[in-house]
Coordinates of C-alpha atoms and ligand atoms in Angstrom, one line a residue:
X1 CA 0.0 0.0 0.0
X2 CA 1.3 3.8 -0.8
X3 CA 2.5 5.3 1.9
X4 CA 0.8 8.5 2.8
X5 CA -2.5 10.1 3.0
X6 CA -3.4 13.5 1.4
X7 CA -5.7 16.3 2.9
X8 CA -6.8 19.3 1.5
X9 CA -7.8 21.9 4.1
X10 CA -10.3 24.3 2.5
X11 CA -10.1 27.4 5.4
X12 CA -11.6 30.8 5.7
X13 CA -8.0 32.6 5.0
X14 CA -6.6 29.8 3.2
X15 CA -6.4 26.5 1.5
X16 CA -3.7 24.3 2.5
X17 CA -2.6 20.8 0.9
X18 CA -1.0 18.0 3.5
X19 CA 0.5 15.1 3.5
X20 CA 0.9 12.7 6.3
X21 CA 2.7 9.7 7.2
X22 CA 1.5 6.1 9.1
X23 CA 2.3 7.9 12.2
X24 CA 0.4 11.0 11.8
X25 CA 3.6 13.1 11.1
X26 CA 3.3 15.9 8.6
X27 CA 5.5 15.1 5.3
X28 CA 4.6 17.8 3.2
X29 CA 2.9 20.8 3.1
X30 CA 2.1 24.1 1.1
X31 CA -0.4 26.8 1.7
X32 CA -2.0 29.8 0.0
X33 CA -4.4 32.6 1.0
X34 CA -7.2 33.8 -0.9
X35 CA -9.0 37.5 -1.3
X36 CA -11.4 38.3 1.5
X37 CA -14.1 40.5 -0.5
X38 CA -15.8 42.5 2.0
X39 CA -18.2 44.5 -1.0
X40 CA -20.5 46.9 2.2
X41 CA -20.7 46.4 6.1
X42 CA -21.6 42.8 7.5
X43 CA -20.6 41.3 3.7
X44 CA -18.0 38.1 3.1
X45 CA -17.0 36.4 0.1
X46 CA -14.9 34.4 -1.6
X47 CA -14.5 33.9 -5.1
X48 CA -15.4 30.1 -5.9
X49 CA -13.0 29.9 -8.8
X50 CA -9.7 31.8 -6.9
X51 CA -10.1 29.1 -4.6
X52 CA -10.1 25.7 -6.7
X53 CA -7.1 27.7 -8.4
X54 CA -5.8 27.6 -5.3
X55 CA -6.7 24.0 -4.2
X56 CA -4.7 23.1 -7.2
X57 CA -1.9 24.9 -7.5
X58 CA -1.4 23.9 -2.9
X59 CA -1.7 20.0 -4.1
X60 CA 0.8 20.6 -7.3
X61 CA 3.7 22.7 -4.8
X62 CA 3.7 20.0 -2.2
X63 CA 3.4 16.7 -4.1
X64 CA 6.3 18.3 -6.6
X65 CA 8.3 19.4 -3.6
X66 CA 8.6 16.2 -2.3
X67 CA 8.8 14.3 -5.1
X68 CA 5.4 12.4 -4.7
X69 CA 3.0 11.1 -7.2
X70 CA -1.0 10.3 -7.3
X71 CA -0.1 6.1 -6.3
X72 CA 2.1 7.8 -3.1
X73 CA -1.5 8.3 -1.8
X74 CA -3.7 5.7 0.0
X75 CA -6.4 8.3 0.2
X76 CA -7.4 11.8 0.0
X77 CA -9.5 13.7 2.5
X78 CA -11.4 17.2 1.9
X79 CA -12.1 19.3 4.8
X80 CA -13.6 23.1 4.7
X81 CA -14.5 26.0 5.9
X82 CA -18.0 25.1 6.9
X83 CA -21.6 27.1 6.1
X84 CA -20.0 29.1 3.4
X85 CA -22.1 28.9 0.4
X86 CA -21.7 28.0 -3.1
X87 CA -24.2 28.5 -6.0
X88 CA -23.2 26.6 -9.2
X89 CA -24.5 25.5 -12.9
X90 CA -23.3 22.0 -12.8
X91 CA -23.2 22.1 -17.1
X92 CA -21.1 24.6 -17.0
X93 CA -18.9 24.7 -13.6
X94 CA -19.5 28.4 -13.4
X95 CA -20.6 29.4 -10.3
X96 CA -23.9 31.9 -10.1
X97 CA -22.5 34.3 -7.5
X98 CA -19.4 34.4 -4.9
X99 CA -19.0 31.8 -2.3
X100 CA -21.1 34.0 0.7
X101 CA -19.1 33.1 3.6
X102 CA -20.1 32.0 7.2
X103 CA -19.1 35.2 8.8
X104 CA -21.1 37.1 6.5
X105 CA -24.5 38.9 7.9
X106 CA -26.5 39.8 4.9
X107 CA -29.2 37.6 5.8
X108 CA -29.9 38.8 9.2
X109 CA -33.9 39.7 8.3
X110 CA -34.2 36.3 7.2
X111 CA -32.8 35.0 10.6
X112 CA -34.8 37.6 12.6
X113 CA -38.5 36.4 10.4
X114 CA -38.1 32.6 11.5
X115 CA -37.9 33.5 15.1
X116 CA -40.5 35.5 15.7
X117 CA -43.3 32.6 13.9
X118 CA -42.5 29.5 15.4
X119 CA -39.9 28.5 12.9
X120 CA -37.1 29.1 14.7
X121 CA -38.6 26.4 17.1
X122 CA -38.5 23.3 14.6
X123 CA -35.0 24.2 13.0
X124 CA -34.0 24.1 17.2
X125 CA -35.8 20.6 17.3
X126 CA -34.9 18.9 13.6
X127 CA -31.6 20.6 13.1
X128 CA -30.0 21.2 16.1
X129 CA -29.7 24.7 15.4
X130 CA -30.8 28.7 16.3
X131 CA -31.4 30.5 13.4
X132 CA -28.7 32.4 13.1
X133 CA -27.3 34.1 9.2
X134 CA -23.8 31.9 10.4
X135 CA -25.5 28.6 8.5
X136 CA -26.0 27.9 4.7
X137 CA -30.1 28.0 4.6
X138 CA -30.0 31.7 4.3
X139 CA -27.5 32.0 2.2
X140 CA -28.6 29.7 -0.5
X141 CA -32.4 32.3 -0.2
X142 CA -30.4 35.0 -1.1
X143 CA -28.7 33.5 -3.7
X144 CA -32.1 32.2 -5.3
X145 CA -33.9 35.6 -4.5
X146 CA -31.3 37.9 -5.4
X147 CA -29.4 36.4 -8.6
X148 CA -31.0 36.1 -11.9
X149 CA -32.2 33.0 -13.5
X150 CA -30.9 30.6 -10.7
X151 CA -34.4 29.5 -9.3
X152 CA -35.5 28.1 -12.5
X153 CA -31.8 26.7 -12.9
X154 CA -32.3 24.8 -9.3
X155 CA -35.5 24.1 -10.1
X156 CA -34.1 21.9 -12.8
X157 CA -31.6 21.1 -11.1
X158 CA -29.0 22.6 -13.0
X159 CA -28.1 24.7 -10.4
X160 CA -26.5 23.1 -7.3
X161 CA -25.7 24.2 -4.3
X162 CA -22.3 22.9 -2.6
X163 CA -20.0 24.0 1.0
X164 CA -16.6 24.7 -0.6
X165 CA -16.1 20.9 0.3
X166 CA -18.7 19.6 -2.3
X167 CA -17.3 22.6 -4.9
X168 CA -13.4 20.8 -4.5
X169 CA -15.0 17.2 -4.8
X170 CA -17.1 18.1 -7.8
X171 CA -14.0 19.3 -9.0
X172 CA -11.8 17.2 -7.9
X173 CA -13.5 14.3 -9.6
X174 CA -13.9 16.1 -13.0
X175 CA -16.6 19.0 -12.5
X176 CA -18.8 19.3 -15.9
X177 CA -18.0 16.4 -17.5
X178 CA -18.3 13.5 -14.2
X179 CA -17.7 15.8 -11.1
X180 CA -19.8 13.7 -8.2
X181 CA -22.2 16.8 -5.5
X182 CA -21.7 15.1 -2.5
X183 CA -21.3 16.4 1.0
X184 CA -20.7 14.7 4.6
X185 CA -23.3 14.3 7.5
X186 CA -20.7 17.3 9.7
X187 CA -21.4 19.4 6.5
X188 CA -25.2 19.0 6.3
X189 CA -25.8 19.4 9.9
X190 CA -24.7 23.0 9.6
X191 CA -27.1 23.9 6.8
X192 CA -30.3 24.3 8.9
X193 CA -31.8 22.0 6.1
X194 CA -30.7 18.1 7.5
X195 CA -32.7 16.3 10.6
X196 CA -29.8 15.1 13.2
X197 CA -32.3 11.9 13.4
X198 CA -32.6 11.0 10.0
X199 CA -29.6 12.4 8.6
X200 CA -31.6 13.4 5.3
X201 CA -32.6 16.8 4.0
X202 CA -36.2 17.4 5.6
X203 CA -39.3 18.3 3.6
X204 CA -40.5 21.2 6.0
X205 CA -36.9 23.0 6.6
X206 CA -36.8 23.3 3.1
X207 CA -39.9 24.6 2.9
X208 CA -39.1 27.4 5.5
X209 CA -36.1 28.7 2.7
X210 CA -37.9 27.7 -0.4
X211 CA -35.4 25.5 -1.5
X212 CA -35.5 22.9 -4.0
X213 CA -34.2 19.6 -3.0
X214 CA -33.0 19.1 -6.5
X215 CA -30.2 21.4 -5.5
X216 CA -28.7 19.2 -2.6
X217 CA -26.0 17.3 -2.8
X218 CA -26.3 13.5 -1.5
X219 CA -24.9 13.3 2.5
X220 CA -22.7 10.1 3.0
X221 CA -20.7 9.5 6.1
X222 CA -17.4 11.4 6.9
X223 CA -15.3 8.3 5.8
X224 CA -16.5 6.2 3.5
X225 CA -15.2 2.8 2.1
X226 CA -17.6 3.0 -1.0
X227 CA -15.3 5.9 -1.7
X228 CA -16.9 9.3 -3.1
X229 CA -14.8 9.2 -6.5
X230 CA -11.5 9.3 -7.8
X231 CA -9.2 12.3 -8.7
X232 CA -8.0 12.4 -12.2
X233 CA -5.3 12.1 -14.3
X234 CA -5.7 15.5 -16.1
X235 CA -6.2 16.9 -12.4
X236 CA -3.4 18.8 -10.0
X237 CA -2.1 14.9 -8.9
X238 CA -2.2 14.0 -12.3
X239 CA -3.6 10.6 -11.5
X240 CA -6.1 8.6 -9.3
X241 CA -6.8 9.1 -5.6
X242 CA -9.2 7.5 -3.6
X243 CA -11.6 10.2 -2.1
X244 CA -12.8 8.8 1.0
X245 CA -12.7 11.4 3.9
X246 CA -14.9 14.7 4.3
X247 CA -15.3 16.5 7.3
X248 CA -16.4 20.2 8.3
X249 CA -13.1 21.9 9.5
X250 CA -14.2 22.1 13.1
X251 CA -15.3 18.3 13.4
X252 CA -12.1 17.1 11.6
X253 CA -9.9 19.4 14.3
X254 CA -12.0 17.0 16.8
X255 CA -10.9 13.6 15.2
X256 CA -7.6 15.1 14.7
X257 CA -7.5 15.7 18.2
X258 CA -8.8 11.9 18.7
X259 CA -11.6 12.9 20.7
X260 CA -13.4 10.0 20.2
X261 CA -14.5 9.6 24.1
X262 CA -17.6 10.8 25.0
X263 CA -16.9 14.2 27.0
X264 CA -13.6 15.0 25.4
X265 CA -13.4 18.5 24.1
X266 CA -10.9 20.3 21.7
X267 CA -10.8 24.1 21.0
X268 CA -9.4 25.1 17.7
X269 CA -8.2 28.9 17.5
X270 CA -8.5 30.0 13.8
X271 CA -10.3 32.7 12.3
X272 CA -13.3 31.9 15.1
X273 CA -13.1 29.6 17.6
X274 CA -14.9 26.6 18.0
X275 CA -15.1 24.1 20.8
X276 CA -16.5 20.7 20.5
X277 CA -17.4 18.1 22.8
X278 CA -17.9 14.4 22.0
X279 CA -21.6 13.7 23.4
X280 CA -21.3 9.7 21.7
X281 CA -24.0 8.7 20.0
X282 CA -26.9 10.4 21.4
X283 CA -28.4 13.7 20.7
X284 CA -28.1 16.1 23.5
X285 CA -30.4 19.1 23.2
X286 CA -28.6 22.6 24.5
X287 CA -30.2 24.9 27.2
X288 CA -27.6 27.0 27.2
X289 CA -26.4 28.6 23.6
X290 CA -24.7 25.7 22.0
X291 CA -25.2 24.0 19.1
X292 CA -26.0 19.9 18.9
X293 CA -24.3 19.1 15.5
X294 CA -22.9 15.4 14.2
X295 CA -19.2 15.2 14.8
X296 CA -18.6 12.3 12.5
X297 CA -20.0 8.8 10.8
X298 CA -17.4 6.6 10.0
X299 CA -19.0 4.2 7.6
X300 CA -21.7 2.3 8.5
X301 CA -21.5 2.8 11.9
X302 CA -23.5 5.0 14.3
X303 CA -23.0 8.9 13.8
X304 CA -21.3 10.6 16.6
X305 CA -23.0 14.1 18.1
X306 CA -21.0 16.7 19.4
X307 CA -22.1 19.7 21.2
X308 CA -20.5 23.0 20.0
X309 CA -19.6 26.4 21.0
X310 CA -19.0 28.9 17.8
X311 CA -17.2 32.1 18.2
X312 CA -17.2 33.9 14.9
X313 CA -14.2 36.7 15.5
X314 CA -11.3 35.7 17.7
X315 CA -8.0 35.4 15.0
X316 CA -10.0 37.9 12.5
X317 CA -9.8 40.4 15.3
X318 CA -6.0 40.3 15.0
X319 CA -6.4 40.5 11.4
X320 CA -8.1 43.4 11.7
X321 CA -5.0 45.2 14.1
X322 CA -3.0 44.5 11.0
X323 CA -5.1 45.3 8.3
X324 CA -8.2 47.7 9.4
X325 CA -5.6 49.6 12.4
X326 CA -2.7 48.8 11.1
X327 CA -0.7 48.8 14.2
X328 CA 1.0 45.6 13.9
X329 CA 2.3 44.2 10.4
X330 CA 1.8 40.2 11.3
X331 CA -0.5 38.5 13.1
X332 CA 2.4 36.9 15.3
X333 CA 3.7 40.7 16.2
X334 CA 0.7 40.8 18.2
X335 CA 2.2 39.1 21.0
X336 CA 5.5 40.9 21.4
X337 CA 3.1 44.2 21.2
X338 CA 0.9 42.7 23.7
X339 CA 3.6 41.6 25.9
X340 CA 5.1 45.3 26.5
X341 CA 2.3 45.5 28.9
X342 CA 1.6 43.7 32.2
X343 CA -2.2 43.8 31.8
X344 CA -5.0 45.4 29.6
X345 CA -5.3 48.8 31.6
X346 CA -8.9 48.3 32.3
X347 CA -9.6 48.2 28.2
X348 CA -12.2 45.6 27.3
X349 CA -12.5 44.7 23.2
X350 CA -15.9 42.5 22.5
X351 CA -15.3 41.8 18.6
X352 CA -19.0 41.2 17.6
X353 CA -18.3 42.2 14.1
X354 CA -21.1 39.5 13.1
X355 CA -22.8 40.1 16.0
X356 CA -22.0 37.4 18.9
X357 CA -22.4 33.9 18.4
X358 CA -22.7 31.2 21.3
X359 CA -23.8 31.4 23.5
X360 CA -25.2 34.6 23.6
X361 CA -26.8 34.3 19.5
X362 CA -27.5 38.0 18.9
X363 CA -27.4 39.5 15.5
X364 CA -27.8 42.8 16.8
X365 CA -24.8 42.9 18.8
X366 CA -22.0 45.1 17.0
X367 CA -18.2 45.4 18.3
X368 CA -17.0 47.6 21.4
X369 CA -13.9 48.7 23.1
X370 CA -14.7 50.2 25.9
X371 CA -12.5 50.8 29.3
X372 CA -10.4 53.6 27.8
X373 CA -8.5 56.3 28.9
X374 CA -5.9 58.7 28.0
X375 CA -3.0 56.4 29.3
X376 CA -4.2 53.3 26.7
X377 CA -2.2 52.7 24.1
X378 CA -1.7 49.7 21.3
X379 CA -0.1 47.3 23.7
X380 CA -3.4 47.5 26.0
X381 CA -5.6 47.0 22.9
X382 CA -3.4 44.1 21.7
X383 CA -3.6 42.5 24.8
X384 CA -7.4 42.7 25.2
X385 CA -7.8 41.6 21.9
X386 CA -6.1 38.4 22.9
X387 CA -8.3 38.4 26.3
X388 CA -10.9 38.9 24.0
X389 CA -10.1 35.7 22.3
X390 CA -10.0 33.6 26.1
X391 CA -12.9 35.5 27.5
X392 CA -15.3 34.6 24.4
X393 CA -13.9 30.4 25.6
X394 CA -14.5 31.2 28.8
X395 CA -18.0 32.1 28.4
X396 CA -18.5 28.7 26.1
X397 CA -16.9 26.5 28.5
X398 CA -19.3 27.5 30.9
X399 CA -22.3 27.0 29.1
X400 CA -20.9 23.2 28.2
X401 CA -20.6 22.7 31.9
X402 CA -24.0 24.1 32.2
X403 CA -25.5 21.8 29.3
X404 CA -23.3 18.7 30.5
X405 CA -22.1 18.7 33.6
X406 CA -18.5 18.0 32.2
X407 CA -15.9 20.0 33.8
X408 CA -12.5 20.5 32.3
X409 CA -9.2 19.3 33.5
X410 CA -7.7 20.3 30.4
X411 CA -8.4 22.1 27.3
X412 CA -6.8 20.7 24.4
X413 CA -6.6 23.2 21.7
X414 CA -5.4 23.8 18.4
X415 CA -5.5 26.3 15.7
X416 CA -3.4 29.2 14.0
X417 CA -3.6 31.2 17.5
X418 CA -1.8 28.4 19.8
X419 CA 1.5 29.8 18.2
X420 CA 0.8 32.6 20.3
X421 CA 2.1 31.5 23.9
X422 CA 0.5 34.7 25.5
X423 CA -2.6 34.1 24.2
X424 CA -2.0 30.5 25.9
X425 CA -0.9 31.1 29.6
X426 CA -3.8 34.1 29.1
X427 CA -6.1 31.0 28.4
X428 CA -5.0 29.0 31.7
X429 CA -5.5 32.0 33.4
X430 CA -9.0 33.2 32.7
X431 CA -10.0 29.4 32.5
X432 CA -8.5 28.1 35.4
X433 CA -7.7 25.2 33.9
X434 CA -4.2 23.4 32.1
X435 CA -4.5 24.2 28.5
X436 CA -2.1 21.2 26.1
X437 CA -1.3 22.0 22.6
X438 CA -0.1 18.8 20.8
X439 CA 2.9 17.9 18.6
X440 CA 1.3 18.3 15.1
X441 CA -1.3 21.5 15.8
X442 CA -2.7 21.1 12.1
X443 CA -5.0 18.9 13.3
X444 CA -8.0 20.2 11.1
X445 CA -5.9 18.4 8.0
X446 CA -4.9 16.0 10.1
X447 CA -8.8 14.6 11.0
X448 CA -9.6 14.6 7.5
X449 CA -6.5 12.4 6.3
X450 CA -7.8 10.3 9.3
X451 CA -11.0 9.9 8.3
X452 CA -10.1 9.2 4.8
X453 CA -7.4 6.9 6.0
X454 CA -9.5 4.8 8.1
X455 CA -11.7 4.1 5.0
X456 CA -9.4 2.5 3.3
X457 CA -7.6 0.5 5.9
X458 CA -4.4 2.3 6.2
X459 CA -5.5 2.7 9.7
X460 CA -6.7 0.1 11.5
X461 CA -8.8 1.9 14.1
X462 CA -9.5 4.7 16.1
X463 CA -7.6 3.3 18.7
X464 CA -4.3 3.1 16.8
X465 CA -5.1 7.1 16.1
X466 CA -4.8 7.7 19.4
X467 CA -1.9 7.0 19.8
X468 CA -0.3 9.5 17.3
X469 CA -1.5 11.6 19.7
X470 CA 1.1 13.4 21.8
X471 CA 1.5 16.9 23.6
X472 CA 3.9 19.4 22.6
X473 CA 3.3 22.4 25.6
X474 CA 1.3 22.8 28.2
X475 CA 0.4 26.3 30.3
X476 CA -1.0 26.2 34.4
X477 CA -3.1 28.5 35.2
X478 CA -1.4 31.8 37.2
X479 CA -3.4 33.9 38.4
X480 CA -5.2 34.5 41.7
X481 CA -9.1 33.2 41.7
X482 CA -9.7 37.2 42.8
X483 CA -8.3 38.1 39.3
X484 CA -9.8 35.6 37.4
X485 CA -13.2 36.4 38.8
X486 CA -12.6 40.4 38.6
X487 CA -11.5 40.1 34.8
X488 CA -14.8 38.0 34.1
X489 CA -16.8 40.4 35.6
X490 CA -15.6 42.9 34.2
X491 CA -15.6 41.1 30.3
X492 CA -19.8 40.5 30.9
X493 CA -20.2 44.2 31.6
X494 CA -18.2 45.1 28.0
X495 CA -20.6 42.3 26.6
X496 CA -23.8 44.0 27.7
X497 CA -22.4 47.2 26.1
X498 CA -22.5 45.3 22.7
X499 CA -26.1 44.2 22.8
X500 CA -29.3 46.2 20.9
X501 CA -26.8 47.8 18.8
X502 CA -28.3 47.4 15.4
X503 CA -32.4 48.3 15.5
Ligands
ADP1 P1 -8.4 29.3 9.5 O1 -8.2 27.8 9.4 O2 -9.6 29.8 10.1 O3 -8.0 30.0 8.2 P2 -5.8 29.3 11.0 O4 -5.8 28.2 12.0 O5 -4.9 29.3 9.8 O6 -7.3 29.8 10.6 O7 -5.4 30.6 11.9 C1 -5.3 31.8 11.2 C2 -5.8 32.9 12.2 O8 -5.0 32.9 13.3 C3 -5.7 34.3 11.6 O9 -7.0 34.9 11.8 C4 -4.6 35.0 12.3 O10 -4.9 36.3 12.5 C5 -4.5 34.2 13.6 N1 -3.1 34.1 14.0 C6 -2.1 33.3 13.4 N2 -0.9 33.4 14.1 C7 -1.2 34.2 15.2 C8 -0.4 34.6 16.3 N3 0.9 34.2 16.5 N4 -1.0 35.4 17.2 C9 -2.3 35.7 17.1 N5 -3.1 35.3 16.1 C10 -2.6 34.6 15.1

């Protein structure tokens, strides 16, 4: 058997192609960021074609660098940015508008309408879900109300609508001419349009959008031995890969994390954050802001549920000291700014660009920095910004305890941001609680080479996953229970500052 496994990791800043040994060491690599196009206030895209450019030309760099070929691979795995939206005429692989990303809040009316009928009560029921713009329903109603000619196009299917993961498939396995529209059961539980229980695309959700079905791609489990397709010769690995793994981004991070216990949690620190915890194979129902979503199906066994905390803006809020303020020129330089201050000097920064997500779930909630005076300067703001980033945790871990009863130990965590080791001790010290980075911290990639590994035998089990596993650093918690209470306090009362912003 070939000796590696591929994953493609579709992200929000960037697509990234991986390659990975037996052992779950990274071989290869190679990465490339895409244009954020933010056209008014609250809008996000991405255009559809930049990034299967980019999908291509990742997958061409690494496999070349390292001398690799299409039969070096066992398997392939996709895993993406979840939500974000793609509209597409499969006769002519041209898609109908830009890729409307999860962040993006154009579709808040449309979120606001299903609450106040009743609506809002069945998605909570069938799919796990508050109506919120962050999921693909919306998106896709815009797309059919506001771009000309697609409803009759999805109407006849011509149409389709994919997450970037069923986009790069389609692609992947020859678009126009024999591309497959598929998508996993992690992908379709964040669309507002699947049922947890029946893991199909429900009648009356649909109806709530106006969506036709014949626009859907067909769910299968996030690794699959009956394989999704094959790559092809004429494609970036100019021959045939098994395609057998596809995973959200958030739900790979957990199986690259080998959370496969029921109450083990991960916390990946990327653009948002996202906690998960394994609930095991029952559906637990959230009291408390979170979100019940499927974490995985490996073939034809039981799916596994996971509850989740989303926080839309935690390493986009550093992107946006370096690119909006301009006071740092790297998102790394924001902990050597941060660090020439002992604290935040009372400053509070609540980033609800897209208003706040768990476990508050207001879309009227706009971003405040409050807490100022004349002796602030960039330091203090860098350093609440990464406070920011702990304090939004915080406030998710809480409501998992509240919802579960699990309390943490330790916080496993992954993610662009765990490079910063301020951010990290900040994080043991508003949590309370160790906080363990492991060895290979793309685990995102790494969950979907698992999952597509698994599929085809070149992993035995879970349990031989678990024991790639191993810890690179760990950060104990520092300060006094009086400051960790005191800082808290005073983060909710910035929070509430945030709230009934937009009318
Ligand atoms: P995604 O998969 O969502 O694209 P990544 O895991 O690649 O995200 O992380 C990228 C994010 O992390 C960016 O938003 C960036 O601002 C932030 N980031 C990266 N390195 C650092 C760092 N050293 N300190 C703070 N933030 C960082």
């Amino acid at each position: 058997m070939a000796d590696f496994v591929g994953a493609v990791d579709q992200g929000t800043t960037s697509t990234r192609f991986m390659i990975f040994d037996h052992g779950g060491r990274e071989v290869g690599r190679h990465q490339l960021e895409h244009e954020q196009i933010l056209p008014q206030a609250g809008w996000v895209e991405h255009n559809p074609l930049e990034i299967w450019e980019r999908t291509c030309s990742v997958i061409r760099t690494a496999m070349h660098a390292r001398g690799l070929r299409a039969t070096d691979l066992a398997a392939l795995g996709v895993t993406n940015q979840r939500e974000t939206t793609v509209v597409w005429n499969r006769r002519t692989g041209m898609p109908y508008y830009n890729a409307i990303v999860w962040q993006d809040t154009r579709t808040d009316r449309i979120a606001t309408a299903l609450e106040r009928d009743g609506r809002g009560e069945v998605i909570r029921r069938k799919a796990g879900l508050p109506p919120a713009t962050y999921f693909s329903a919306g998106k896709i109603q815009w797309i059919l109300e506001n771009v000309d000619g697609v409803r009759a196009a999805a109407e006849a299917g011509e149409a389709v609508f994919g997450n970037t993961d069923s986009w790069l498939l389609w692609n992947l396995t020859g678009g126009v001419d024999s591309g497959v529209h598929i998508t996993d059961v992690t992908n379709a539980s964040r669309t507002m349009l699947m049922d947890l229980e029946t893991l199909d695309w429900d009648d009356e959700l649909l109806s709530f959008f106006d969506i036709p079905r014949a626009m859907l791609p067909e769910i299968r489990p996030s690794s699959d031995p009956k394989g999704y397709g094959h790559t092809l010769s004429g494609g970036p690995f100019g021959g045939e890969v098994a395609l057998t793994g596809d995973l959200g981004d958030q739900q790979a991070a957990t199986v690259g994390q080998v959370c496969f216990g029921v109450g083990q949690v991960k916390n990946t620190y990327g653009t948002g954050n996202f906690m998960l915890l394994n609930t095991g194979t029952e559906v637990v129902r959230s009291r408390s802001g979170l979100l019940t979503t499927v974490c995985y199906q490996f073939g034809a066994d039981k799916p596994v549920y996971a509850l989740e905390g989303s926080i839309a803006v935690t390493g986009s809020a550093v992107q946006w000291l370096r690119d909006q303020l301009g006071i740092i020129s790297g998102a790394s330089e924001s902990e050597a700014l941060a660090r020439q201050v002992a604290d935040s000097g009372g400053v509070y920064f609540v980033p609800a660009f897209s208003g706040l997500f768990a476990p508050y779930w207001r879309s009227d909630a706009r971003g405040a920095i409050v807490g100022l005076s004349r002796y602030n300067t960039n330091a203090h703001l860098a350093r609440a910004t990464l406070e920011s980033i702990c304090y939004q945790t915080r406030d998710v871990i809480e409501a998992m305890a509240r919802d579960s009863g699990v309390t943490l130990d330790v916080l496993r965590v992954d993610g662009g941001i765990t490079a910063n080791e301020l951010c990290m001790q900040l994080q043991a010290d508003i949590l309370g609680v160790t906080v363990s980075r492991p060895v290979v911290a793309e685990t995102t990639a790494l969950g979907a080479a698992y999952a597509a590994g698994l599929a085809v035998g070149f992993w035995r089990d879970t349990d031989e996953l678990a024991q790639n596993w191993n810890e690179d650093k760990c950060w104990q918690p520092e300060w006094t229970e009086e400051q960790r209470e005191k800082g808290y306090a005073g983060w909710h009362k910035a929070v509430r500052r945030t709230l009934d912003w937009v009318d």
